[in-house]
Amino acid sequence: MTLRILFAASEVFPLIKTGGLADVVGSLPSALMAQGADVRIAVPAYRDWRSRVETPQQRLQLSLHGHTVTVWEAKHPQLDAPLWLFDCAELFDRPGDPYHDAQGLPWLDNGLRFGLFSEAVAIAAEARETTGFDTDVLHAHDWQAGLSLPWLRERDGLAAGVFTIHNLAYQGNYPASLCQALGLPAQWWQIDGVEFHGELSQLKAGIVYADHVTTVSPTYAAEIQTAQHGIGMAGLLHARSTHLSGILNGIDTEVWNPQRDKSIAYRYDARRVTAGKRANKTALQQQLGLTVDDAPLLIGVVTRFAHQKGIDLLCDALPTLMRHPLQFAILGNGDPFIAATLRAASEQAPGRIALHEGFDEALAHRIVASADVFLMPSRYEPCGLTQMYSQRYGTVPIVHHTGGLADSVTDTTEQTLADGSASGIHFLNADVGGVLYGIERALQLREDSRAWKAVQRTGMARDFSWAPIATAYLSLYRKLINQRRPAL
């Protein structure tokens, strides 16, 4: 039986992207289709969408609470799955990213915008006679699509509902008055429904009404059931634990491939990893104004400057770290205080610390290919992708033992070196001492060239492709469909 899956999300790469959510929604459908599924991707129709897609055809027109929403089906040249674009000019035809105005402030009506999008998605999922698509599974992602699942149940839809939490910190919580504007049924407003401390929580709606909830790594699925990482929802998630699981994200192994990467100075594979990385390191040092020298351990950092990412811990550790033979190549932006601290450090240590503020995709590739190690001191990390990229490039990741970092990097110990599974370095405490410990371990490991090369080659051989992830999701989908439609 061909499974028909409708993805619903607020962004999809390459049409619109602000973070890892877009990468997942852009990549996973292709992997599902490669294994025989039929997929559509539902996203809002943001500004200038027509210039970026091909052959749009109207599939549905809806009138929702004073707004007209037109659903167009179109193709994007870089996506295998057709797009369903939900067009409502007053809600989505705006400048900037999907969530913020020109000043970087959230649009005041975000709750309304994505609440209406969610309802329209649920209607479209059941409009098989009009769309020509008989949805078996509605797979909603993050709070922006959370209300699609209670609307699906309200309509007595046969489709199974899956909800994926990419980051529990973003919950879509709004005043209770939004319920009336969205026309939500009164019975939803209860502790076992969408109410969360007196507010409407669109994330909670997805969690409560989904047939199954997934997160983007197994460890994160366990962490969010604890007070430390549950952000007020640990009890709810624990109550749903039999319908909650973690499936680690994958990466695009064609884009992130050191043998074919056009962004890096020299291409290489596992057999030529030492020579290839040395050549790329020299090229990056020249580009960024670092002292050209293979001896220092070059530490790569590509991240948002945010509390979650733990970059403030690196800032606090720098005075001690500069006593060691180290260099830093740092790419990112975000918190002004962190940026200013790193800027000052780079000015005080020219040739040793290079900072590039902003984001540059090609430079990110060059840092991953050139660095000896890649530092990710995140306080929490639902999945993370750059630790996977770095392993593909023979760059040893140093990670805080949390979430997807713990699941995708195997710590280097005597046992893992002996059995050939070591692929990086963990530290247990998200503090300055933990960062120092992780980097000191890397310095020690590099002194043993045989062990160092073994860790590099193990990382380069790991399979982070989407194929096994797609297999896991298809197994979940079939299980849920059989529960809802026993005759199938």
Short mmCIF file of C-alpha atoms in Angstrom, two decimals:
data_model
loop_
_atom_site.label_atom_id
_atom_site.label_comp_id
_atom_site.label_asym_id
_atom_site.label_seq_id
_atom_site.Cartn_x
_atom_site.Cartn_y
_atom_site.Cartn_z
CA MET A 1 0.00 0.00 0.00
CA THR A 2 1.33 3.44 -0.95
CA LEU A 3 1.32 5.72 2.07
CA ARG A 4 0.09 9.27 1.42
CA ILE A 5 1.66 11.70 3.86
CA LEU A 6 0.95 15.40 4.30
CA PHE A 7 3.76 17.34 5.96
CA ALA A 8 2.74 20.65 7.60
CA ALA A 9 5.32 23.21 8.70
CA SER A 10 6.04 26.93 8.72
CA GLU A 11 9.18 26.61 6.58
CA VAL A 12 10.87 24.33 4.06
CA PHE A 13 14.31 24.61 2.47
CA PRO A 14 15.01 25.95 -0.12
CA LEU A 15 11.74 27.94 -0.32
CA ILE A 16 12.06 29.52 3.14
CA LYS A 17 14.51 28.79 5.97
CA THR A 18 15.39 30.19 9.38
CA GLY A 19 16.74 27.01 11.00
CA GLY A 20 16.97 23.24 11.07
CA LEU A 21 13.20 22.74 10.80
CA ALA A 22 13.37 23.81 7.15
CA ASP A 23 16.15 21.30 6.44
CA VAL A 24 14.12 18.41 7.87
CA VAL A 25 10.95 19.35 6.00
CA GLY A 26 12.97 19.78 2.82
CA SER A 27 14.87 16.49 3.07
CA LEU A 28 12.76 13.85 4.82
CA PRO A 29 9.93 13.81 2.21
CA SER A 30 12.43 12.94 -0.54
CA ALA A 31 13.73 10.01 1.51
CA LEU A 32 10.16 8.84 2.16
CA MET A 33 9.33 9.05 -1.54
CA ALA A 34 12.47 7.06 -2.39
CA GLN A 35 10.93 4.25 -0.31
CA GLY A 36 7.58 4.40 -2.10
CA ALA A 37 5.56 6.99 -0.15
CA ASP A 38 3.55 9.80 -1.76
CA VAL A 39 4.13 13.13 0.02
CA ARG A 40 2.83 16.71 -0.07
CA ILE A 41 4.39 19.58 1.88
CA ALA A 42 2.00 22.23 3.29
CA VAL A 43 3.55 25.64 4.02
CA PRO A 44 2.28 29.22 4.11
CA ALA A 45 2.65 31.18 0.86
CA TYR A 46 5.09 33.87 1.91
CA ARG A 47 6.03 36.94 -0.15
CA ASP A 48 7.20 36.37 -3.75
CA TRP A 49 6.36 32.66 -3.58
CA ARG A 50 5.20 32.59 -7.21
CA SER A 51 8.64 33.55 -8.51
CA ARG A 52 10.22 30.54 -6.76
CA VAL A 53 7.89 27.72 -7.77
CA GLU A 54 6.69 26.17 -11.01
CA THR A 55 3.19 25.53 -12.46
CA PRO A 56 0.97 26.52 -9.51
CA GLN A 57 -2.55 25.13 -9.72
CA GLN A 58 -5.41 26.02 -7.40
CA ARG A 59 -6.61 23.04 -5.36
CA LEU A 60 -8.85 24.56 -2.69
CA GLN A 61 -10.32 27.86 -1.48
CA LEU A 62 -11.43 28.30 2.12
CA SER A 63 -13.17 31.02 4.11
CA LEU A 64 -11.92 30.99 7.70
CA HIS A 65 -12.95 33.55 10.32
CA GLY A 66 -13.03 36.45 7.91
CA HIS A 67 -9.99 35.37 5.89
CA THR A 68 -9.86 33.71 2.48
CA VAL A 69 -7.17 31.04 2.15
CA THR A 70 -6.35 29.65 -1.28
CA VAL A 71 -4.40 26.40 -1.51
CA TRP A 72 -2.09 26.09 -4.51
CA GLU A 73 -0.18 23.00 -5.54
CA ALA A 74 3.20 23.72 -7.15
CA LYS A 75 6.62 22.25 -7.75
CA HIS A 76 9.98 23.58 -6.64
CA PRO A 77 12.93 22.52 -8.82
CA GLN A 78 14.94 21.36 -5.80
CA LEU A 79 12.16 19.42 -4.06
CA ASP A 80 10.78 16.02 -5.03
CA ALA A 81 7.49 16.44 -3.18
CA PRO A 82 4.84 18.86 -4.49
CA LEU A 83 4.15 21.90 -2.34
CA TRP A 84 0.76 22.93 -1.03
CA LEU A 85 1.04 26.70 -0.57
CA PHE A 86 -1.55 28.31 1.72
CA ASP A 87 -2.09 31.76 0.28
CA CYS A 88 -3.59 34.55 2.38
CA ALA A 89 -1.96 37.89 1.56
CA GLU A 90 -2.91 39.75 4.75
CA LEU A 91 -1.37 36.99 6.86
CA PHE A 92 1.70 35.87 4.93
CA ASP A 93 2.64 38.42 2.25
CA ARG A 94 5.09 40.29 4.47
CA PRO A 95 8.78 41.26 4.29
CA GLY A 96 11.50 39.49 6.24
CA ASP A 97 11.50 36.05 7.78
CA PRO A 98 8.25 34.18 8.56
CA TYR A 99 8.03 35.29 12.17
CA HIS A 100 9.56 38.78 12.58
CA ASP A 101 9.16 42.31 11.26
CA ALA A 102 11.96 44.50 9.90
CA GLN A 103 13.00 45.40 13.47
CA GLY A 104 13.37 41.74 14.40
CA LEU A 105 10.27 41.74 16.61
CA PRO A 106 7.70 38.93 16.40
CA TRP A 107 4.60 39.81 14.40
CA LEU A 108 1.88 40.54 16.95
CA ASP A 109 -0.59 38.30 15.14
CA ASN A 110 1.66 35.22 14.82
CA GLY A 111 -0.75 33.17 16.91
CA LEU A 112 -3.61 34.02 14.57
CA ARG A 113 -1.53 33.56 11.41
CA PHE A 114 -0.34 30.06 12.20
CA GLY A 115 -3.53 29.06 13.99
CA LEU A 116 -5.50 29.73 10.79
CA PHE A 117 -2.83 27.97 8.73
CA SER A 118 -3.21 24.91 10.97
CA GLU A 119 -6.99 24.80 10.57
CA ALA A 120 -6.66 25.15 6.80
CA VAL A 121 -4.17 22.27 6.74
CA ALA A 122 -6.59 20.00 8.61
CA ILE A 123 -9.37 20.83 6.14
CA ALA A 124 -7.07 20.23 3.17
CA ALA A 125 -5.97 16.89 4.62
CA GLU A 126 -9.56 15.66 4.37
CA ALA A 127 -10.49 17.35 1.07
CA ARG A 128 -9.57 14.37 -1.08
CA GLU A 129 -12.29 14.98 -3.65
CA THR A 130 -10.94 18.47 -4.33
CA THR A 131 -7.19 17.97 -3.92
CA GLY A 132 -6.97 14.46 -5.37
CA PHE A 133 -4.85 13.43 -2.38
CA ASP A 134 -6.24 10.95 0.17
CA THR A 135 -4.14 11.70 3.25
CA ASP A 136 -3.17 8.71 5.39
CA VAL A 137 -0.92 10.63 7.80
CA LEU A 138 -0.82 14.30 8.72
CA HIS A 139 2.68 14.97 10.05
CA ALA A 140 2.78 18.39 11.72
CA HIS A 141 5.98 20.09 12.83
CA ASP A 142 6.40 22.46 15.79
CA TRP A 143 3.86 24.84 17.30
CA GLN A 144 3.11 26.66 14.05
CA ALA A 145 1.26 23.54 12.83
CA GLY A 146 0.15 22.29 16.25
CA LEU A 147 -3.54 23.19 15.98
CA SER A 148 -3.89 21.12 12.81
CA LEU A 149 -4.12 17.98 14.94
CA PRO A 150 -7.09 18.88 17.16
CA TRP A 151 -8.85 20.24 14.05
CA LEU A 152 -8.18 16.91 12.32
CA ARG A 153 -9.76 15.04 15.23
CA GLU A 154 -12.65 17.54 15.39
CA ARG A 155 -13.45 16.71 11.77
CA ASP A 156 -13.41 12.96 12.56
CA GLY A 157 -10.65 12.52 10.01
CA LEU A 158 -9.36 9.03 9.34
CA ALA A 159 -5.81 10.25 8.83
CA ALA A 160 -3.33 9.45 11.60
CA GLY A 161 -1.70 12.46 13.26
CA VAL A 162 2.02 12.74 14.06
CA PHE A 163 3.52 15.76 15.79
CA THR A 164 7.26 16.44 15.84
CA ILE A 165 8.83 18.71 18.46
CA HIS A 166 11.98 20.27 17.04
CA ASN A 167 12.56 22.51 20.07
CA LEU A 168 10.31 22.49 23.13
CA ALA A 169 11.41 26.01 24.06
CA TYR A 170 9.20 27.46 21.30
CA GLN A 171 5.63 26.80 22.43
CA GLY A 172 3.32 29.24 20.65
CA ASN A 173 1.64 30.39 23.86
CA TYR A 174 -0.91 33.21 23.45
CA PRO A 175 -3.69 34.90 25.47
CA ALA A 176 -6.88 32.92 25.89
CA SER A 177 -8.73 35.54 23.83
CA LEU A 178 -7.10 34.10 20.71
CA CYS A 179 -9.38 31.05 21.06
CA GLN A 180 -12.38 33.16 20.06
CA ALA A 181 -10.55 34.75 17.11
CA LEU A 182 -9.63 31.27 15.88
CA GLY A 183 -13.09 29.86 16.51
CA LEU A 184 -11.78 27.03 18.68
CA PRO A 185 -14.45 24.73 20.14
CA ALA A 186 -15.15 25.51 23.79
CA GLN A 187 -14.45 21.92 24.88
CA TRP A 188 -10.81 22.27 23.85
CA TRP A 189 -10.26 24.77 26.65
CA GLN A 190 -9.31 22.41 29.49
CA ILE A 191 -6.22 21.16 31.23
CA ASP A 192 -6.28 18.06 29.03
CA GLY A 193 -6.69 20.23 25.95
CA VAL A 194 -5.08 23.42 24.69
CA GLU A 195 -5.05 25.39 27.97
CA PHE A 196 -1.60 25.96 29.47
CA HIS A 197 -1.36 28.12 32.61
CA GLY A 198 -4.26 30.25 31.46
CA GLU A 199 -3.02 30.65 27.91
CA LEU A 200 -3.60 28.91 24.59
CA SER A 201 -0.59 26.72 23.78
CA GLN A 202 -0.39 25.64 20.15
CA LEU A 203 2.52 23.33 20.97
CA LYS A 204 0.49 21.64 23.70
CA ALA A 205 -2.35 21.20 21.21
CA GLY A 206 -0.07 19.16 18.98
CA ILE A 207 1.21 17.08 21.89
CA VAL A 208 -2.24 16.31 23.32
CA TYR A 209 -4.13 15.53 20.12
CA ALA A 210 -1.49 13.69 18.07
CA ASP A 211 -1.68 9.93 17.79
CA HIS A 212 2.08 9.95 18.32
CA VAL A 213 4.66 12.58 19.24
CA THR A 214 8.25 12.45 18.08
CA THR A 215 11.31 14.51 18.86
CA VAL A 216 14.44 14.80 16.78
CA SER A 217 16.60 12.50 18.92
CA PRO A 218 15.99 9.70 21.44
CA THR A 219 17.90 11.38 24.27
CA TYR A 220 15.94 14.62 23.82
CA ALA A 221 12.71 12.61 24.05
CA ALA A 222 13.82 11.44 27.48
CA GLU A 223 15.22 14.82 28.59
CA ILE A 224 12.00 16.77 27.96
CA GLN A 225 10.19 14.50 30.42
CA THR A 226 12.37 15.92 33.22
CA ALA A 227 11.94 19.14 35.18
CA GLN A 228 15.31 20.41 33.96
CA HIS A 229 14.44 20.28 30.25
CA GLY A 230 10.64 20.01 30.22
CA ILE A 231 9.98 23.78 30.26
CA GLY A 232 6.72 23.32 32.14
CA MET A 233 5.51 20.41 30.02
CA ALA A 234 7.45 17.53 31.59
CA GLY A 235 4.35 16.11 33.30
CA LEU A 236 2.30 16.18 30.11
CA LEU A 237 5.08 14.58 28.10
CA HIS A 238 5.62 11.90 30.72
CA ALA A 239 1.89 11.17 30.65
CA ARG A 240 2.19 10.68 26.89
CA SER A 241 5.43 8.67 27.15
CA THR A 242 3.92 5.54 25.58
CA HIS A 243 3.10 7.67 22.53
CA LEU A 244 6.40 9.58 22.50
CA SER A 245 9.67 8.60 20.84
CA GLY A 246 12.81 10.15 19.43
CA ILE A 247 14.05 9.65 15.87
CA LEU A 248 17.40 11.26 15.14
CA ASN A 249 17.47 13.63 12.17
CA GLY A 250 19.67 12.98 9.16
CA ILE A 251 21.69 15.26 6.89
CA ASP A 252 22.03 15.78 3.16
CA THR A 253 25.04 13.58 2.45
CA GLU A 254 25.34 14.91 -1.08
CA VAL A 255 25.66 18.53 0.03
CA TRP A 256 27.91 17.63 2.97
CA ASN A 257 30.47 15.41 1.26
CA PRO A 258 34.21 16.23 1.38
CA GLN A 259 34.80 14.28 -1.83
CA ARG A 260 32.52 16.57 -3.88
CA ASP A 261 32.20 19.77 -1.84
CA LYS A 262 32.76 22.72 -4.20
CA SER A 263 33.00 25.19 -1.30
CA ILE A 264 36.23 23.82 0.14
CA ALA A 265 39.76 24.41 -1.15
CA TYR A 266 40.75 20.73 -1.46
CA ARG A 267 38.50 17.68 -1.68
CA TYR A 268 39.40 14.45 0.08
CA ASP A 269 38.16 11.12 1.39
CA ALA A 270 39.04 8.93 4.37
CA ARG A 271 42.20 7.64 2.69
CA ARG A 272 43.49 11.18 2.19
CA VAL A 273 42.02 12.77 5.30
CA THR A 274 45.34 13.91 6.82
CA ALA A 275 46.65 15.57 3.67
CA GLY A 276 43.23 16.92 2.69
CA LYS A 277 42.52 18.53 6.02
CA ARG A 278 46.01 19.99 6.26
CA ALA A 279 45.59 21.66 2.85
CA ASN A 280 42.17 23.04 3.79
CA LYS A 281 43.48 24.24 7.14
CA THR A 282 46.23 26.22 5.46
CA ALA A 283 43.76 27.77 3.01
CA LEU A 284 41.36 28.76 5.81
CA GLN A 285 44.15 30.22 7.93
CA GLN A 286 45.18 32.37 4.99
CA GLN A 287 41.60 33.45 4.31
CA LEU A 288 40.79 34.38 7.91
CA GLY A 289 44.15 35.91 8.86
CA LEU A 290 45.17 33.15 11.26
CA THR A 291 48.82 32.27 11.59
CA VAL A 292 49.59 29.63 8.97
CA ASP A 293 50.79 26.73 11.06
CA ASP A 294 49.58 23.12 11.28
CA ALA A 295 50.78 22.70 14.87
CA PRO A 296 48.00 24.52 16.79
CA LEU A 297 44.73 22.67 17.27
CA LEU A 298 42.26 24.59 15.10
CA ILE A 299 38.83 24.70 16.76
CA GLY A 300 35.83 25.40 14.54
CA VAL A 301 32.62 27.00 15.81
CA VAL A 302 29.58 27.67 13.61
CA THR A 303 26.53 28.61 15.65
CA ARG A 304 24.01 31.13 16.87
CA PHE A 305 25.32 33.28 19.70
CA ALA A 306 22.64 32.24 22.17
CA HIS A 307 22.41 30.95 25.73
CA GLN A 308 21.19 27.56 24.50
CA LYS A 309 24.33 27.11 22.41
CA GLY A 310 26.68 27.67 25.36
CA ILE A 311 28.93 30.10 23.49
CA ASP A 312 29.11 32.27 26.60
CA LEU A 313 30.91 29.32 28.24
CA LEU A 314 33.54 29.46 25.51
CA CYS A 315 33.90 33.21 26.09
CA ASP A 316 34.52 32.62 29.80
CA ALA A 317 36.99 29.81 29.06
CA LEU A 318 39.09 31.74 26.53
CA PRO A 319 41.59 33.28 29.01
CA THR A 320 42.56 29.78 30.16
CA LEU A 321 42.39 28.25 26.68
CA MET A 322 44.80 30.79 25.24
CA ARG A 323 47.57 29.23 27.33
CA HIS A 324 47.35 26.19 25.04
CA PRO A 325 48.46 25.87 21.39
CA LEU A 326 45.02 26.64 19.95
CA GLN A 327 43.40 28.62 17.17
CA PHE A 328 39.70 29.44 16.72
CA ALA A 329 37.64 29.94 13.56
CA ILE A 330 34.24 31.25 14.68
CA LEU A 331 31.22 31.96 12.46
CA GLY A 332 27.88 33.14 13.81
CA ASN A 333 25.69 35.95 15.09
CA GLY A 334 23.07 36.60 17.71
CA ASP A 335 23.43 37.91 21.26
CA PRO A 336 25.17 41.33 21.04
CA PHE A 337 27.07 40.82 24.32
CA ILE A 338 28.50 37.48 23.21
CA ALA A 339 29.40 38.95 19.82
CA ALA A 340 31.17 41.90 21.46
CA THR A 341 33.10 39.56 23.79
CA LEU A 342 34.28 37.41 20.90
CA ARG A 343 35.13 40.50 18.86
CA ALA A 344 37.30 41.83 21.67
CA ALA A 345 39.00 38.45 22.08
CA SER A 346 39.82 38.29 18.36
CA GLU A 347 41.30 41.80 18.49
CA GLN A 348 43.44 40.85 21.49
CA ALA A 349 44.67 37.63 19.86
CA PRO A 350 45.21 38.34 16.15
CA GLY A 351 46.37 35.27 14.29
CA ARG A 352 44.81 33.00 16.89
CA ILE A 353 41.10 33.91 16.97
CA ALA A 354 39.21 34.69 13.77
CA LEU A 355 35.60 35.87 14.06
CA HIS A 356 33.19 36.24 11.13
CA GLU A 357 29.89 37.75 12.23
CA GLY A 358 26.81 36.82 10.22
CA PHE A 359 26.26 33.66 8.26
CA ASP A 360 28.07 32.40 5.19
CA GLU A 361 27.16 28.90 3.96
CA ALA A 362 30.37 28.44 1.96
CA LEU A 363 32.50 29.58 4.90
CA ALA A 364 30.64 27.15 7.17
CA HIS A 365 31.68 24.32 4.83
CA ARG A 366 35.29 25.53 4.82
CA ILE A 367 35.44 25.73 8.62
CA VAL A 368 34.02 22.22 8.99
CA ALA A 369 36.53 20.86 6.45
CA SER A 370 39.53 22.76 7.83
CA ALA A 371 39.19 22.56 11.61
CA ASP A 372 40.87 19.81 13.60
CA VAL A 373 37.96 19.74 16.05
CA PHE A 374 34.48 21.23 16.15
CA LEU A 375 33.13 22.60 19.44
CA MET A 376 29.42 22.38 20.38
CA PRO A 377 28.96 23.29 24.08
CA SER A 378 25.14 23.54 23.87
CA ARG A 379 23.33 23.51 27.19
CA TYR A 380 20.66 21.48 25.41
CA GLU A 381 20.42 20.38 21.79
CA PRO A 382 17.30 18.60 20.48
CA CYS A 383 19.29 17.18 17.57
CA GLY A 384 22.05 19.33 16.12
CA LEU A 385 23.45 18.82 12.64
CA THR A 386 26.93 20.29 12.60
CA GLN A 387 28.34 17.49 14.74
CA MET A 388 27.21 15.14 11.94
CA TYR A 389 28.71 17.35 9.26
CA SER A 390 32.02 17.48 11.13
CA GLN A 391 32.26 13.70 11.45
CA ARG A 392 31.68 13.37 7.69
CA TYR A 393 34.70 15.65 7.18
CA GLY A 394 37.04 13.94 9.65
CA THR A 395 36.72 16.85 12.09
CA VAL A 396 36.53 15.50 15.64
CA PRO A 397 33.45 16.92 17.46
CA ILE A 398 33.69 18.05 21.08
CA VAL A 399 30.14 18.05 22.46
CA HIS A 400 28.22 18.45 25.67
CA HIS A 401 26.55 15.11 26.47
CA THR A 402 22.97 16.12 25.73
CA GLY A 403 20.17 15.46 23.26
CA GLY A 404 21.15 14.65 19.71
CA LEU A 405 24.79 15.40 20.44
CA ALA A 406 24.91 12.42 22.80
CA ASP A 407 23.06 10.24 20.29
CA SER A 408 25.18 11.06 17.23
CA VAL A 409 28.71 11.25 18.67
CA THR A 410 30.32 8.21 20.33
CA ASP A 411 32.69 9.29 23.10
CA THR A 412 36.33 8.25 22.81
CA THR A 413 37.29 5.83 25.57
CA GLU A 414 39.62 2.85 25.80
CA GLN A 415 36.65 0.61 25.05
CA THR A 416 35.33 2.56 22.05
CA LEU A 417 38.83 2.93 20.61
CA ALA A 418 39.26 -0.83 20.95
CA ASP A 419 35.94 -1.69 19.29
CA GLY A 420 36.29 0.99 16.61
CA SER A 421 33.19 3.05 17.50
CA ALA A 422 34.85 6.21 18.89
CA SER A 423 33.92 9.26 16.81
CA GLY A 424 34.34 12.27 19.09
CA ILE A 425 34.65 13.66 22.60
CA HIS A 426 31.94 14.23 25.23
CA PHE A 427 31.98 16.40 28.34
CA LEU A 428 29.27 15.98 30.98
CA ASN A 429 28.90 19.43 32.55
CA ALA A 430 27.62 22.45 30.63
CA ASP A 431 29.98 24.88 32.32
CA VAL A 432 33.41 26.40 31.82
CA GLY A 433 35.07 23.39 33.43
CA GLY A 434 33.30 21.08 30.98
CA VAL A 435 34.46 23.10 27.97
CA LEU A 436 38.05 23.13 29.26
CA TYR A 437 37.92 19.40 29.94
CA GLY A 438 36.64 18.61 26.45
CA ILE A 439 39.31 20.66 24.71
CA GLU A 440 42.09 19.31 26.92
CA ARG A 441 40.96 15.78 26.02
CA ALA A 442 41.19 16.71 22.34
CA LEU A 443 44.73 18.01 22.79
CA GLN A 444 45.71 14.75 24.47
CA LEU A 445 44.03 12.61 21.80
CA ARG A 446 45.81 14.46 19.00
CA GLU A 447 49.17 13.50 20.51
CA ASP A 448 48.34 9.86 19.69
CA SER A 449 48.28 10.06 15.89
CA ARG A 450 47.08 6.48 15.48
CA ALA A 451 44.07 6.99 17.79
CA TRP A 452 43.37 10.39 16.23
CA LYS A 453 43.19 8.96 12.72
CA ALA A 454 41.03 6.08 13.92
CA VAL A 455 38.49 8.51 15.40
CA GLN A 456 38.50 10.58 12.20
CA ARG A 457 37.92 7.58 9.95
CA THR A 458 35.19 6.15 12.16
CA GLY A 459 33.31 9.45 11.97
CA MET A 460 33.71 9.64 8.20
CA ALA A 461 32.26 6.14 7.81
CA ARG A 462 29.08 6.78 9.82
CA ASP A 463 25.74 6.79 7.99
CA PHE A 464 23.88 10.03 8.73
CA SER A 465 21.76 9.82 5.57
CA TRP A 466 17.98 10.19 5.63
CA ALA A 467 17.30 6.64 4.37
CA PRO A 468 17.25 4.87 7.78
CA ILE A 469 15.29 7.76 9.29
CA ALA A 470 12.68 7.45 6.55
CA THR A 471 12.43 3.71 7.25
CA ALA A 472 11.77 4.42 10.94
CA TYR A 473 9.05 6.98 10.15
CA LEU A 474 7.35 4.69 7.63
CA SER A 475 7.23 1.95 10.27
CA LEU A 476 5.63 4.39 12.71
CA TYR A 477 3.14 5.64 10.11
CA ARG A 478 2.01 2.11 9.25
CA LYS A 479 1.55 1.23 12.90
CA LEU A 480 -0.62 4.30 13.50
CA ILE A 481 -2.68 3.78 10.36
CA ASN A 482 -3.39 0.19 11.35
CA GLN A 483 -4.54 1.39 14.76
CA ARG A 484 -6.94 3.91 13.24
CA ARG A 485 -8.02 1.81 10.27
CA PRO A 486 -7.83 -1.85 11.38
CA ALA A 487 -9.16 -3.04 8.00
CA LEU A 488 -5.96 -1.82 6.35
#
